[in-house]
Every structure is written in C-alpha cells, then in structure tokens.
Amino acid sequence: MSQASAVQLLVVPIIAIAVAAVARRRGWPSPLLLVLAGLVLSPFVPGYQLDPELVLLVFLPPLLYSAAIDSSYMRLKAVRRPVALLSIGLVLFTTLVIGWVVHLLLPSLPLAAAFALGAIVAPPDAVAAVAVARRLGLPRKVVTILVGESLFNDATALTAYRVAVAAAMGEGISWLDATGRFLYAAAGGVVVGLLLAWCLARILLMLRDALVENTVMLLIPFGVYLAAEAVHVSGVIAVVIVGLYVGHRMPRAGFGTRLLSGAVWRVADFFLETIVFALIGLQLWPIMKELRGADPWALAGMAVAVFAAAVLSRAVWVVPSIYLPRILSRGVRRNEPRAPSWRNVVIVSWAGMRGVVSLAAAFAVPPDFPGRPTLLFLTFVVVIGTLLIQGLSFPALIRRLRISNREEVFNDNLTEAAAQQAAAAAELARLDELVAEGMDEVHREVVEQLRARAERRALTAWERLGGGTGPRGEETPSAVYRRLRREMLAAGREVFVRLRDEGRLDDEVLNRVMHELDFEEATLERD
C-alpha cells in the first residue's frame, strides 16, 4: 500500500469520528449526520466502494454481538412473538411485496432477481431508531422489540437473499428447496450458537482474568460467525445466540470483566457504527458511475415506487400482526391483558430505517447479475431515503405522540429499592456470620462502618422515590474492611441475580445496580 493510499484510508475515519463527536456534543442523531457527511464527501473520495466482505465479516459480527450482550434475554423472551413476526414474517412479506413491485415496473427483470432486491432492502437497521428511542425515553417494551427485530432480521433477509440470487443465476431452485435451505440455515444457526455459547461461557469462567477474558470476547463474534458459515448455517443467528447467552451470564463474571467489557464494547460500537454510516453516504458516487446512460426519469419513478413499497409494507404488516393475534387467540389476551397502545404501534411502524447490511448485500451480487446497476441504485435510494426521511422525522413523531417512560422509571426505582433492601439484609447476615467466626475488639469499628454502609445504600435507593497486613502480620483495619466488604458485595450480587432469574427484577435495573457494585469493588481493589 502506498503512502498516499494509507493517508486516504485514514482520512474518512478521522472525518467521520469528528462529525460523530460534534453530533454527540450537540445532541444530534449522529447516524443521520454521518450519512449526510458521506453524501457530501462522496464526489471527493470516489474510490470508497463498499466491500461486502468487509461488512459481513468485519462490521456485522461485532455489532450484533455487542447488541446481544447488552440486551436482556428475559425481556426478549417476553416479546418473542412480536419480534418473530417482525424479524421473520415482516422480512419475508417485504421481500415479496418489493419483488412484485419491481417485477411489474421492470417486466424484463427475472422474478427471482426482483425478489433478491426485496430481500436486500427488507431488513431495517434499528441502530438509529434505538439511539433516538432511548434518548427520548420510549417505553422499554418498544425499544426491546426494535432491538430484537434488528438482531434477527438480518439472518432472515440474508438467507432469503442467497436463495433468490441462486435462483436468478440459474441454479434451478424450487420453492421446496428454498424453504428447506431457509429452515436449515435458521435452525442450524440456533444449534451452532447454543453449542458454542455453552463452551465459550465455560472457557470465559475458567480464565478469571479481566484483560484476557475481554480479549477473547473480542474474537468471539468473528470466530462464531465463521464457524457457522463454514457449515452453511446462519452466522448472524449463531452470533446473536452466543451474545445473548454470554450477556445473560455476565453478572456472574468478575467485576473487572464487566467494567472492562462495558468500556471495550462502547468504544468498538462507536468506532464501527461511525465508519459504517459514513460509508453509506460515500456510496453515492460509485453507484452513480454504474448508471451511465440510464433514463433518469424512469429510475426516479421506480425509486419512488420501491421506497413507498418499503415504507408502506411495514405499516401494512405491523398493525394486523399486533392486533390480530389478540382477536384470534384467547391465550394472547390472557397473557397480555392490556392491548398495545396505538401510539406505540405507530412508532414501531415508522422505525424502518435501512442500513449498511442492505448495501453490502447489493454490492455482493455477481457482476453478471441481471439488472445489477439498477438494483444498486434502488437499494441506495431506499437506505438513504429511510435514514433521512424516517430518521429525521422520528424524534418529532415521538414528541408529537407524547410518549414517555415515566411510569417505568418510577417502577424501576421502586423495584430497585426493594431489591437493595433485600440485598442489604443478605449482606448484613453475611457480616454477622463473619463476626461470629471471631473478631478482635479493635475491628468492631470496622464492622460498624460496614453495617452502616450497607444500610445507607438501601436507604439511598428508597430516597430515589422522593490485602494489607500490620507490623505483626495481622490484617490492618482497612484490609479487614476490604475483605469483609467484598464478601458482602458477593452476597448482595447473588440476591440481585436470583431476583432477575425469578423475573422479579428487570435486566436494566440489574445492570445499573451491578455497575454501582462493580465500581465500589474496583475502589476496594485499587490499593
């Protein structure tokens, strides 16, 4: 690589990070600002054509894994029906709708090629939507549904895409073969993910070194993805399964592992997402070069039709998929006594922003694929159109509908206070056991400090609602304090995890409490 190429390779990431930094400082949605910056810079860096292998092997696995370990298995389990309807049903429905629309507009294009375009633009990328949703305080269930959809819909879309591309290239695949491939890829991804999750979780527990554990975790998404793809099953599903499993067991890891993991994946997410959204905008010039000689008015009309089909198909699917099961199933009405708010339904219907996976899939089609330049252009229009039109209007829509999570925040504080009270009781009981085993009189003051600290933390939660040795080899009071406090923290953590496993404490509350306990334990370890 020449020095000029190396400098050019660094320019875009540097500019992208600078744009993202400005967006964060101003409170603007950085994904949308990065896309706009990429569009402006595209004519000046025409060589930045998206490499599909780079996206599918380098960007996608760590982003999926990070989102999965940060997600709540318990919450996703509670919304598994809407997540499945969106990540599987909606993706296939959108594939068919867009495929038929394109085939009607371009009868010369083979139907399989039209369906390939449908599969390419079918999966929304919820990064931008979730970032806005969390900042503006959307209800947790809505955020969980959007996150769950984004975790699994890429697997459905990429599998359907591969089948459609194979059919368009003349491999003679029947509907039965296509269904078999789809089921094999999905079920195989789950099996491979569960097997690797079980093995990797035990390896991580045996390491007992925060730095080594997090180094291994950086390699996990790439290794899992490649292992699954090697046996021709869904690497996306396998990575998500492993991430959910590891994330669910993270509260039982060491405090250093959790603190370092949070920092590592926040930096990785920021860097990868920044580059990804900048790359989306930079594809304008390479795609326009593919369209030399095409009729601009015909392309514009087709782009509007495909964009409208992508947006409307989501609304057409979301509304009946949410309300029809309640009408048809007594079990659904019993398990979900309160019907979903129409405001939440509107938000989910409008959160259909596409992302870099769609562009990567479009660039990955073979050079001799029927209508490849048109396919690239239509994909780019749908991705940019949904990011800018839906993305820019999303915050205003949330404010207009006056949706908030104030009740959830109050309930979170209430359940945390109750959990803190139970944890403090467990900590004090453990302290009494340790004192009963034998304690010199000189350490009574330390015991009282520990007791007061445990009681004070429980009281603080309720208010939210409104290794050294002495000269003779004995432990110094500060060493005794650290040792006993670590024992108490371990007892408290067991209570929080047990309440989470019993469904009495939400993972978001658990993570918040664990973060506080981890920082306290890190303070104890600093000497």
mmCIF file of N, CA and C in Angstrom, residues 396-478:
data_model
loop_
_atom_site.group_PDB
_atom_site.id
_atom_site.type_symbol
_atom_site.label_atom_id
_atom_site.label_comp_id
_atom_site.label_asym_id
_atom_site.label_seq_id
_atom_site.Cartn_x
_atom_site.Cartn_y
_atom_site.Cartn_z
ATOM 1 N N ALA A 396 -39.410 13.919 16.107
ATOM 2 C CA ALA A 396 -40.597 14.782 16.118
ATOM 3 C C ALA A 396 -41.871 13.961 16.307
ATOM 4 N N LEU A 397 -41.914 12.774 15.707
ATOM 5 C CA LEU A 397 -43.092 11.913 15.853
ATOM 6 C C LEU A 397 -43.253 11.460 17.303
ATOM 7 N N ILE A 398 -42.144 11.108 17.956
ATOM 8 C CA ILE A 398 -42.209 10.684 19.357
ATOM 9 C C ILE A 398 -42.734 11.823 20.233
ATOM 10 N N ARG A 399 -42.216 13.024 19.995
ATOM 11 C CA ARG A 399 -42.680 14.167 20.792
ATOM 12 C C ARG A 399 -44.142 14.481 20.498
ATOM 13 N N ARG A 400 -44.518 14.403 19.234
ATOM 14 C CA ARG A 400 -45.895 14.707 18.848
ATOM 15 C C ARG A 400 -46.881 13.753 19.506
ATOM 16 N N LEU A 401 -46.512 12.483 19.608
ATOM 17 C CA LEU A 401 -47.393 11.489 20.220
ATOM 18 C C LEU A 401 -47.328 11.515 21.749
ATOM 19 N N ARG A 402 -46.382 12.279 22.298
ATOM 20 C CA ARG A 402 -46.236 12.439 23.762
ATOM 21 C C ARG A 402 -46.076 11.081 24.457
ATOM 22 N N ILE A 403 -45.142 10.306 23.933
ATOM 23 C CA ILE A 403 -44.846 9.007 24.524
ATOM 24 C C ILE A 403 -43.686 9.170 25.498
ATOM 25 N N SER A 404 -43.793 8.547 26.662
ATOM 26 C CA SER A 404 -42.710 8.620 27.644
ATOM 27 C C SER A 404 -42.670 7.333 28.458
ATOM 28 N N ASN A 405 -41.597 7.178 29.214
ATOM 29 C CA ASN A 405 -41.434 6.000 30.066
ATOM 30 C C ASN A 405 -41.388 6.391 31.546
ATOM 31 N N ARG A 406 -42.078 7.465 31.917
ATOM 32 C CA ARG A 406 -42.019 7.938 33.308
ATOM 33 C C ARG A 406 -42.527 6.887 34.291
ATOM 34 N N GLU A 407 -43.606 6.207 33.919
ATOM 35 C CA GLU A 407 -44.142 5.184 34.818
ATOM 36 C C GLU A 407 -43.143 4.053 35.001
ATOM 37 N N GLU A 408 -42.455 3.666 33.915
ATOM 38 C CA GLU A 408 -41.452 2.610 34.016
ATOM 39 C C GLU A 408 -40.286 3.049 34.905
ATOM 40 N N VAL A 409 -39.872 4.314 34.785
ATOM 41 C CA VAL A 409 -38.778 4.807 35.628
ATOM 42 C C VAL A 409 -39.156 4.732 37.098
ATOM 43 N N PHE A 410 -40.400 5.140 37.423
ATOM 44 C CA PHE A 410 -40.856 5.054 38.818
ATOM 45 C C PHE A 410 -40.863 3.605 39.300
ATOM 46 N N ASN A 411 -41.396 2.701 38.470
ATOM 47 C CA ASN A 411 -41.447 1.292 38.849
ATOM 48 C C ASN A 411 -40.049 0.704 38.997
ATOM 49 N N ASP A 412 -39.120 1.133 38.121
ATOM 50 C CA ASP A 412 -37.737 0.671 38.236
ATOM 51 C C ASP A 412 -37.133 1.095 39.573
ATOM 52 N N ASN A 413 -37.346 2.347 39.933
ATOM 53 C CA ASN A 413 -36.814 2.830 41.212
ATOM 54 C C ASN A 413 -37.429 2.096 42.388
ATOM 55 N N LEU A 414 -38.722 1.785 42.279
ATOM 56 C CA LEU A 414 -39.393 1.067 43.356
ATOM 57 C C LEU A 414 -38.843 -0.345 43.502
ATOM 58 N N THR A 415 -38.707 -1.071 42.371
ATOM 59 C CA THR A 415 -38.191 -2.436 42.444
ATOM 60 C C THR A 415 -36.726 -2.451 42.856
ATOM 61 N N GLU A 416 -35.964 -1.427 42.434
ATOM 62 C CA GLU A 416 -34.567 -1.370 42.856
ATOM 63 C C GLU A 416 -34.466 -1.159 44.364
ATOM 64 N N ALA A 417 -35.309 -0.285 44.892
ATOM 65 C CA ALA A 417 -35.273 -0.034 46.335
ATOM 66 C C ALA A 417 -35.588 -1.303 47.118
ATOM 67 N N ALA A 418 -36.599 -2.060 46.664
ATOM 68 C CA ALA A 418 -36.937 -3.319 47.330
ATOM 69 C C ALA A 418 -35.788 -4.319 47.215
ATOM 70 N N ALA A 419 -35.160 -4.374 46.032
ATOM 71 C CA ALA A 419 -34.032 -5.284 45.849
ATOM 72 C C ALA A 419 -32.838 -4.859 46.706
ATOM 73 N N GLN A 420 -32.585 -3.554 46.794
ATOM 74 C CA GLN A 420 -31.494 -3.073 47.639
ATOM 75 C C GLN A 420 -31.738 -3.434 49.099
ATOM 76 N N GLN A 421 -33.005 -3.347 49.521
ATOM 77 C CA GLN A 421 -33.331 -3.717 50.902
ATOM 78 C C GLN A 421 -33.031 -5.189 51.157
ATOM 79 N N ALA A 422 -33.433 -6.066 50.190
ATOM 80 C CA ALA A 422 -33.172 -7.498 50.342
ATOM 81 C C ALA A 422 -31.678 -7.789 50.292
ATOM 82 N N ALA A 423 -30.950 -7.109 49.389
ATOM 83 C CA ALA A 423 -29.512 -7.319 49.293
ATOM 84 C C ALA A 423 -28.800 -6.853 50.563
ATOM 85 N N ALA A 424 -29.240 -5.712 51.124
ATOM 86 C CA ALA A 424 -28.631 -5.218 52.366
ATOM 87 C C ALA A 424 -28.843 -6.211 53.506
ATOM 88 N N ALA A 425 -30.032 -6.816 53.553
ATOM 89 C CA ALA A 425 -30.299 -7.825 54.586
ATOM 90 C C ALA A 425 -29.358 -9.013 54.426
ATOM 91 N N ALA A 426 -29.124 -9.459 53.164
ATOM 92 C CA ALA A 426 -28.209 -10.572 52.926
ATOM 93 C C ALA A 426 -26.777 -10.196 53.292
ATOM 94 N N GLU A 427 -26.369 -8.974 52.965
ATOM 95 C CA GLU A 427 -25.028 -8.523 53.296
ATOM 96 C C GLU A 427 -24.810 -8.467 54.807
ATOM 97 N N LEU A 428 -25.796 -7.933 55.532
ATOM 98 C CA LEU A 428 -25.662 -7.838 56.989
ATOM 99 C C LEU A 428 -25.656 -9.217 57.634
ATOM 100 N N ALA A 429 -26.447 -10.143 57.072
ATOM 101 C CA ALA A 429 -26.440 -11.512 57.606
ATOM 102 C C ALA A 429 -25.072 -12.151 57.401
ATOM 103 N N ARG A 430 -24.470 -11.925 56.240
ATOM 104 C CA ARG A 430 -23.138 -12.471 55.986
ATOM 105 C C ARG A 430 -22.107 -11.823 56.903
ATOM 106 N N LEU A 431 -22.231 -10.538 57.153
ATOM 107 C CA LEU A 431 -21.316 -9.852 58.060
ATOM 108 C C LEU A 431 -21.423 -10.423 59.470
ATOM 109 N N ASP A 432 -22.656 -10.686 59.929
ATOM 110 C CA ASP A 432 -22.843 -11.268 61.257
ATOM 111 C C ASP A 432 -22.195 -12.650 61.352
ATOM 112 N N GLU A 433 -22.276 -13.434 60.241
ATOM 113 C CA GLU A 433 -21.633 -14.745 60.238
ATOM 114 C C GLU A 433 -20.119 -14.611 60.378
ATOM 115 N N LEU A 434 -19.550 -13.656 59.633
ATOM 116 C CA LEU A 434 -18.097 -13.470 59.690
ATOM 117 C C LEU A 434 -17.649 -12.981 61.061
ATOM 118 N N VAL A 435 -18.433 -12.104 61.680
ATOM 119 C CA VAL A 435 -18.103 -11.606 63.020
ATOM 120 C C VAL A 435 -18.184 -12.729 64.038
ATOM 121 N N ALA A 436 -19.195 -13.585 63.871
ATOM 122 C CA ALA A 436 -19.376 -14.693 64.820
ATOM 123 C C ALA A 436 -18.228 -15.696 64.765
ATOM 124 N N GLU A 437 -17.535 -15.757 63.603
ATOM 125 C CA GLU A 437 -16.417 -16.690 63.472
ATOM 126 C C GLU A 437 -15.197 -16.245 64.273
ATOM 127 N N GLY A 438 -15.204 -14.979 64.711
ATOM 128 C CA GLY A 438 -14.084 -14.487 65.521
ATOM 129 C C GLY A 438 -13.611 -13.131 65.051
ATOM 130 N N MET A 439 -13.682 -12.168 65.919
ATOM 131 C CA MET A 439 -13.307 -10.811 65.534
ATOM 132 C C MET A 439 -12.690 -10.115 66.746
ATOM 133 N N ASP A 440 -11.482 -9.558 66.565
ATOM 134 C CA ASP A 440 -10.839 -8.821 67.650
ATOM 135 C C ASP A 440 -11.599 -7.542 67.941
ATOM 136 N N GLU A 441 -11.468 -7.085 69.160
ATOM 137 C CA GLU A 441 -12.187 -5.889 69.597
ATOM 138 C C GLU A 441 -11.782 -4.664 68.779
ATOM 139 N N VAL A 442 -10.519 -4.657 68.293
ATOM 140 C CA VAL A 442 -10.043 -3.489 67.563
ATOM 141 C C VAL A 442 -10.770 -3.314 66.242
ATOM 142 N N HIS A 443 -11.438 -4.378 65.750
ATOM 143 C CA HIS A 443 -12.108 -4.300 64.463
ATOM 144 C C HIS A 443 -13.602 -4.012 64.591
ATOM 145 N N ARG A 444 -14.090 -3.785 65.804
ATOM 146 C CA ARG A 444 -15.523 -3.523 65.970
ATOM 147 C C ARG A 444 -15.949 -2.260 65.203
ATOM 148 N N GLU A 445 -15.046 -1.258 65.183
ATOM 149 C CA GLU A 445 -15.376 -0.024 64.472
ATOM 150 C C GLU A 445 -15.534 -0.289 62.972
ATOM 151 N N VAL A 446 -14.680 -1.191 62.437
ATOM 152 C CA VAL A 446 -14.784 -1.546 61.013
ATOM 153 C C VAL A 446 -16.114 -2.219 60.731
ATOM 154 N N VAL A 447 -16.524 -3.112 61.606
ATOM 155 C CA VAL A 447 -17.796 -3.821 61.429
ATOM 156 C C VAL A 447 -18.949 -2.828 61.407
ATOM 157 N N GLU A 448 -18.911 -1.863 62.312
ATOM 158 C CA GLU A 448 -19.992 -0.876 62.347
ATOM 159 C C GLU A 448 -20.002 -0.010 61.085
ATOM 160 N N GLN A 449 -18.815 0.306 60.558
ATOM 161 C CA GLN A 449 -18.765 1.053 59.306
ATOM 162 C C GLN A 449 -19.386 0.257 58.161
ATOM 163 N N LEU A 450 -19.062 -1.032 58.104
ATOM 164 C CA LEU A 450 -19.631 -1.882 57.057
ATOM 165 C C LEU A 450 -21.148 -1.977 57.186
ATOM 166 N N ARG A 451 -21.602 -2.118 58.423
ATOM 167 C CA ARG A 451 -23.044 -2.223 58.662
ATOM 168 C C ARG A 451 -23.749 -0.924 58.237
ATOM 169 N N ALA A 452 -23.145 0.207 58.593
ATOM 170 C CA ALA A 452 -23.748 1.494 58.237
ATOM 171 C C ALA A 452 -23.751 1.697 56.724
ATOM 172 N N ARG A 453 -22.681 1.235 56.057
ATOM 173 C CA ARG A 453 -22.619 1.412 54.603
ATOM 174 C C ARG A 453 -23.708 0.609 53.906
ATOM 175 N N ALA A 454 -23.916 -0.626 54.339
ATOM 176 C CA ALA A 454 -24.962 -1.456 53.725
ATOM 177 C C ALA A 454 -26.339 -0.850 53.948
ATOM 178 N N GLU A 455 -26.596 -0.385 55.162
ATOM 179 C CA GLU A 455 -27.896 0.214 55.452
ATOM 180 C C GLU A 455 -28.081 1.523 54.691
ATOM 181 N N ARG A 456 -26.976 2.280 54.543
ATOM 182 C CA ARG A 456 -27.079 3.557 53.859
ATOM 183 C C ARG A 456 -27.406 3.375 52.381
ATOM 184 N N ARG A 457 -26.848 2.331 51.733
ATOM 185 C CA ARG A 457 -27.145 2.124 50.325
ATOM 186 C C ARG A 457 -28.616 1.769 50.115
ATOM 187 N N ALA A 458 -29.175 0.977 51.020
ATOM 188 C CA ALA A 458 -30.599 0.647 50.915
ATOM 189 C C ALA A 458 -31.459 1.892 51.112
ATOM 190 N N LEU A 459 -31.074 2.728 52.073
ATOM 191 C CA LEU A 459 -31.849 3.949 52.314
ATOM 192 C C LEU A 459 -31.767 4.897 51.114
ATOM 193 N N THR A 460 -30.582 4.971 50.491
ATOM 194 C CA THR A 460 -30.419 5.844 49.319
ATOM 195 C C THR A 460 -31.335 5.422 48.191
ATOM 196 N N ALA A 461 -31.483 4.098 48.007
ATOM 197 C CA ALA A 461 -32.372 3.609 46.947
ATOM 198 C C ALA A 461 -33.815 4.025 47.205
ATOM 199 N N TRP A 462 -34.260 3.959 48.468
ATOM 200 C CA TRP A 462 -35.631 4.384 48.787
ATOM 201 C C TRP A 462 -35.795 5.880 48.580
ATOM 202 N N GLU A 463 -34.741 6.655 48.849
ATOM 203 C CA GLU A 463 -34.840 8.105 48.697
ATOM 204 C C GLU A 463 -35.014 8.529 47.246
ATOM 205 N N ARG A 464 -34.632 7.630 46.288
ATOM 206 C CA ARG A 464 -34.804 7.983 44.886
ATOM 207 C C ARG A 464 -36.264 8.177 44.538
ATOM 208 N N LEU A 465 -37.101 7.510 45.300
ATOM 209 C CA LEU A 465 -38.533 7.710 45.057
ATOM 210 C C LEU A 465 -38.892 9.076 45.544
ATOM 211 N N GLY A 466 -38.486 9.690 46.136
ATOM 212 C CA GLY A 466 -38.585 11.094 46.570
ATOM 213 C C GLY A 466 -37.140 11.529 46.289
ATOM 214 N N GLY A 467 -5.924 -6.109 50.853
ATOM 215 C CA GLY A 467 -4.954 -7.039 51.226
ATOM 216 C C GLY A 467 -3.796 -6.636 52.097
ATOM 217 N N GLY A 468 -3.880 -5.602 53.057
ATOM 218 C CA GLY A 468 -2.622 -5.241 53.763
ATOM 219 C C GLY A 468 -2.449 -5.973 55.082
ATOM 220 N N THR A 469 -1.316 -5.905 55.677
ATOM 221 C CA THR A 469 -1.028 -6.540 56.971
ATOM 222 C C THR A 469 -0.362 -5.527 57.891
ATOM 223 N N GLY A 470 -0.488 -5.754 59.219
ATOM 224 C CA GLY A 470 0.107 -4.878 60.212
ATOM 225 C C GLY A 470 1.529 -5.287 60.552
ATOM 226 N N PRO A 471 2.117 -4.643 61.561
ATOM 227 C CA PRO A 471 3.515 -4.921 61.931
ATOM 228 C C PRO A 471 3.732 -6.371 62.331
ATOM 229 N N ARG A 472 2.753 -7.022 62.942
ATOM 230 C CA ARG A 472 2.913 -8.403 63.401
ATOM 231 C C ARG A 472 2.261 -9.394 62.446
ATOM 232 N N GLY A 473 1.986 -8.966 61.209
ATOM 233 C CA GLY A 473 1.435 -9.880 60.225
ATOM 234 C C GLY A 473 -0.083 -9.950 60.217
ATOM 235 N N GLU A 474 -0.738 -9.256 61.177
ATOM 236 C CA GLU A 474 -2.203 -9.308 61.196
ATOM 237 C C GLU A 474 -2.781 -8.328 60.178
ATOM 238 N N GLU A 475 -4.041 -8.544 59.813
ATOM 239 C CA GLU A 475 -4.711 -7.658 58.871
ATOM 240 C C GLU A 475 -4.940 -6.291 59.511
ATOM 241 N N THR A 476 -4.682 -5.259 58.752
ATOM 242 C CA THR A 476 -4.978 -3.912 59.217
ATOM 243 C C THR A 476 -6.483 -3.669 59.124
ATOM 244 N N PRO A 477 -7.006 -2.679 59.833
ATOM 245 C CA PRO A 477 -8.444 -2.395 59.733
ATOM 246 C C PRO A 477 -8.908 -2.152 58.309
ATOM 247 N N SER A 478 -8.077 -1.460 57.483
ATOM 248 C CA SER A 478 -8.511 -1.212 56.108
ATOM 249 C C SER A 478 -8.558 -2.508 55.301
#
